Amino acid sequence: MINANKNIFIINKIDNPEVKLIVNHHAGGNAAFYFKFTDYFPKNWEIYLIDLPLRSYHNQVKQLKERDDLYHFFSNTFNEFETGNIAIFGHSLGGHISLELAYYLEEIKNIKIKWLGISSKNPPGQSKNTIPLYTYSDEELINWLRKVNGTPSELLENKEILNLFLPSLRHDLYLYHNLNSSFKLKYKLEIPLSIFYGNKDSGIEKEKITNWKNFTKNTCNIINFEGNHFYFNDNLDFFSNTLISEIKRNLIN
């Protein structure tokens, strides 16, 4: 069962869930992209798929440009969120948003997080791209999308859809740049981290990805998969089972 509430799609709204898993999407993406993951999750898990602004019927708040905007978005989205066995996962931009959300829930809401998973994301301030992606021309952005292989080719060849999609993507990339370049590590988290990436992702450097261990006092497990930026598209079953195992190993057992 899916419940739409503000900026959240809630899968399996149940009493006393074993896990509350929050999922944050990538730049240019949306919550719907991650519906396919939920088929693999245990039925006693409650899944929260987050939609950033400007991408769905229930989601008509302003564009997020910087950290203050993001925290205001968190305040509106999680104002009634309750504690529990909370895990957070995000891919690419969603990985950074997940990091910010972990700090927000702990500092502002006094809600303890049990696990944080980050996918296809170098630690803040260590991006391989020297030229911000949001400054790319439309043609350059389309070429970049083809390279990371996360967007269906039929979408990239449809000018009408691109006219709607590229502005949203550019907004997200602008937010990503501002969050990434201005991030300052205030303190180390005390929760286990799991970092996932594709071994053919041109934006990930192995010597940088290992620096995620500096963001926690707890364990940091780094797992690589065969593939590029959207490595899980080629083997969703295997990735989902790995993700579930990481959460159970760190949060339930």
C-alpha positions as semicolon CSV with decimal commas, in nm:
position;residue;x (nm);y (nm);z (nm)
1;M;0,000;0,000;0,000
2;I;0,126;0,349;-0,091
3;N;0,030;0,662;0,104
4;A;0,123;1,005;-0,037
5;N;0,180;1,262;0,237
6;K;0,335;1,601;0,161
7;N;0,671;1,516;0,006
8;I;0,673;1,150;0,112
9;F;0,540;0,832;-0,044
10;I;0,500;0,581;0,240
11;I;0,515;0,212;0,150
12;N;0,375;-0,039;0,402
13;K;0,230;0,203;0,656
14;I;0,207;-0,031;0,956
15;D;0,219;-0,033;1,335
16;N;0,555;-0,106;1,497
17;P;0,763;-0,158;1,181
18;E;1,089;-0,345;1,226
19;V;1,269;-0,076;1,024
20;K;1,180;0,272;0,902
21;L;1,383;0,324;0,585
22;I;1,404;0,674;0,434
23;V;1,515;0,688;0,068
24;N;1,642;1,005;-0,103
25;H;1,658;1,022;-0,482
26;H;1,931;1,140;-0,721
27;A;1,949;1,469;-0,913
28;G;1,676;1,482;-1,175
29;G;1,507;1,181;-1,017
30;N;1,199;1,136;-0,805
31;A;1,049;0,902;-0,550
32;A;0,876;0,697;-0,819
33;F;1,214;0,583;-0,956
34;Y;1,268;0,388;-0,632
35;F;0,931;0,212;-0,621
36;K;1,100;-0,085;-0,789
37;F;1,326;-0,132;-0,485
38;T;1,033;-0,175;-0,250
39;D;0,932;-0,510;-0,400
40;Y;1,245;-0,656;-0,241
41;F;1,212;-0,506;0,107
42;P;1,061;-0,705;0,397
43;K;0,689;-0,644;0,442
44;N;0,740;-0,543;0,805
45;W;0,956;-0,249;0,697
46;E;0,804;0,096;0,652
47;I;0,956;0,273;0,350
48;Y;0,960;0,651;0,309
49;L;1,039;0,765;-0,046
50;I;1,117;1,137;-0,046
51;D;1,033;1,372;-0,333
52;L;1,227;1,697;-0,364
53;P;1,020;2,000;-0,473
54;L;0,892;2,068;-0,824
55;R;0,826;1,713;-0,938
56;S;0,485;1,582;-0,836
57;Y;0,123;1,683;-0,792
58;H;0,143;1,701;-0,413
59;N;0,475;1,879;-0,409
60;Q;0,445;2,245;-0,505
61;V;0,699;2,414;-0,278
62;K;0,980;2,633;-0,401
63;Q;1,311;2,519;-0,547
64;L;1,582;2,429;-0,294
65;K;1,898;2,632;-0,354
66;E;2,106;2,600;-0,037
67;R;2,130;2,432;0,301
68;D;1,883;2,664;0,476
69;D;1,623;2,577;0,210
70;L;1,694;2,207;0,258
71;Y;1,654;2,230;0,636
72;H;1,326;2,417;0,591
73;F;1,215;2,136;0,360
74;F;1,315;1,882;0,628
75;S;1,117;2,077;0,888
76;N;0,800;2,066;0,679
77;T;0,848;1,707;0,567
78;F;0,948;1,544;0,896
79;N;0,756;1,758;1,146
80;E;0,551;1,458;1,261
81;F;0,819;1,195;1,218
82;E;0,860;0,965;1,517
83;T;1,153;0,764;1,644
84;G;1,218;0,396;1,577
85;N;1,473;0,178;1,401
86;I;1,551;0,446;1,144
87;A;1,778;0,384;0,847
88;I;1,852;0,637;0,571
89;F;1,968;0,563;0,218
90;G;2,039;0,797;-0,072
91;H;2,187;0,777;-0,420
92;S;2,421;1,047;-0,558
93;L;2,262;1,384;-0,463
94;G;2,033;1,175;-0,244
95;G;2,341;1,045;-0,065
96;H;2,441;1,395;0,038
97;I;2,083;1,480;0,135
98;S;2,079;1,164;0,348
99;L;2,393;1,281;0,528
100;E;2,236;1,622;0,594
101;L;1,913;1,455;0,709
102;A;2,100;1,236;0,957
103;Y;2,249;1,547;1,119
104;Y;1,915;1,731;1,105
105;L;1,716;1,454;1,274
106;E;1,977;1,412;1,547
107;E;2,043;1,782;1,613
108;I;1,704;1,943;1,555
109;K;1,453;1,664;1,618
110;N;1,658;1,467;1,872
111;I;1,584;1,149;1,677
112;K;1,862;0,893;1,673
113;I;1,949;0,732;1,342
114;K;2,063;0,369;1,343
115;W;2,225;0,338;0,996
116;L;2,322;0,554;0,698
117;G;2,377;0,422;0,345
118;I;2,526;0,638;0,070
119;S;2,550;0,539;-0,295
120;S;2,765;0,675;-0,580
121;K;2,885;0,978;-0,386
122;N;3,232;1,099;-0,296
123;P;3,259;1,259;0,049
124;P;3,159;1,629;0,053
125;G;3,417;1,862;-0,095
126;Q;3,587;1,581;-0,284
127;S;3,393;1,581;-0,610
128;K;3,592;1,487;-0,918
129;N;3,414;1,745;-1,137
130;T;3,602;2,077;-1,141
131;I;3,330;2,250;-1,345
132;P;2,989;2,251;-1,170
133;L;2,744;2,035;-1,363
134;Y;2,465;2,291;-1,334
135;T;2,669;2,526;-1,558
136;Y;2,675;2,273;-1,844
137;S;2,489;2,354;-2,163
138;D;2,184;2,143;-2,246
139;E;2,390;1,942;-2,492
140;E;2,665;1,884;-2,236
141;L;2,409;1,776;-1,975
142;I;2,252;1,530;-2,218
143;N;2,595;1,383;-2,297
144;W;2,666;1,354;-1,924
145;L;2,332;1,176;-1,873
146;R;2,420;0,928;-2,145
147;K;2,756;0,868;-1,978
148;V;2,616;0,790;-1,632
149;N;2,348;0,570;-1,792
150;G;2,063;0,650;-1,554
151;T;1,815;0,802;-1,798
152;P;1,620;0,605;-2,061
153;S;1,744;0,680;-2,413
154;E;1,388;0,745;-2,535
155;L;1,362;1,031;-2,283
156;L;1,692;1,182;-2,398
157;E;1,566;1,181;-2,757
158;N;1,233;1,349;-2,677
159;K;1,269;1,729;-2,694
160;E;0,936;1,799;-2,524
161;I;1,024;1,584;-2,224
162;L;1,377;1,726;-2,212
163;N;1,235;2,079;-2,198
164;L;1,058;1,978;-1,877
165;F;1,329;1,752;-1,736
166;L;1,649;1,955;-1,784
167;P;1,542;2,258;-1,573
168;S;1,454;2,027;-1,283
169;L;1,786;1,846;-1,321
170;R;1,976;2,175;-1,332
171;H;1,800;2,293;-1,014
172;D;1,905;1,974;-0,836
173;L;2,264;2,003;-0,959
174;Y;2,275;2,364;-0,836
175;L;2,164;2,246;-0,491
176;Y;2,417;1,963;-0,504
177;H;2,700;2,204;-0,583
178;N;2,607;2,441;-0,300
179;L;2,569;2,164;-0,042
180;N;2,887;1,988;-0,146
181;S;3,109;2,297;-0,161
182;S;2,987;2,449;0,167
183;F;2,977;2,136;0,384
184;K;3,176;2,148;0,708
185;L;3,207;1,839;0,926
186;K;3,082;1,952;1,267
187;Y;3,132;1,619;1,437
188;K;3,156;1,252;1,353
189;L;2,836;1,051;1,354
190;E;2,812;0,754;1,589
191;I;2,622;0,530;1,350
192;P;2,749;0,265;1,108
193;L;2,788;0,375;0,746
194;S;2,762;0,163;0,433
195;I;2,899;0,311;0,112
196;F;2,802;0,166;-0,228
197;Y;2,946;0,247;-0,569
198;G;3,002;0,109;-0,918
199;N;3,359;0,019;-1,011
200;K;3,318;0,187;-1,353
201;D;3,173;0,514;-1,223
202;S;3,399;0,784;-1,369
203;G;3,295;1,027;-1,095
204;I;3,418;0,807;-0,810
205;E;3,782;0,780;-0,705
206;K;3,867;0,488;-0,478
207;E;4,115;0,688;-0,270
208;K;3,841;0,945;-0,202
209;I;3,552;0,709;-0,139
210;T;3,746;0,553;0,150
211;N;3,745;0,892;0,325
212;W;3,385;0,829;0,428
213;K;3,536;0,646;0,726
214;N;3,625;0,990;0,865
215;F;3,255;1,075;0,901
216;T;3,174;0,823;1,172
217;K;3,311;0,687;1,497
218;N;3,145;0,359;1,405
219;T;3,212;0,113;1,124
220;C;3,223;0,216;0,760
221;N;3,171;-0,068;0,514
222;I;3,257;0,018;0,152
223;I;3,104;-0,209;-0,112
224;N;3,169;-0,189;-0,485
225;F;2,959;-0,339;-0,762
226;E;3,018;-0,407;-1,127
227;G;2,884;-0,108;-1,317
228;N;2,875;0,269;-1,348
229;H;2,693;0,548;-1,164
230;F;2,362;0,359;-1,175
231;Y;2,523;0,020;-1,116
232;F;2,210;-0,123;-0,951
233;N;2,004;-0,096;-1,270
234;D;2,180;-0,403;-1,410
235;N;2,126;-0,620;-1,104
236;L;1,854;-0,479;-0,884
237;D;1,793;-0,812;-0,710
238;F;2,155;-0,851;-0,597
239;F;2,189;-0,488;-0,491
240;S;1,861;-0,485;-0,297
241;N;1,957;-0,800;-0,109
242;T;2,297;-0,648;-0,027
243;L;2,129;-0,331;0,096
244;I;1,888;-0,528;0,313
245;S;2,175;-0,736;0,455
246;E;2,371;-0,422;0,545
247;I;2,073;-0,272;0,724
248;K;1,993;-0,591;0,913
249;R;2,357;-0,651;1,006
250;N;2,400;-0,301;1,149
251;L;2,056;-0,220;1,279
252;I;1,864;-0,529;1,381
253;N;2,122;-0,785;1,493
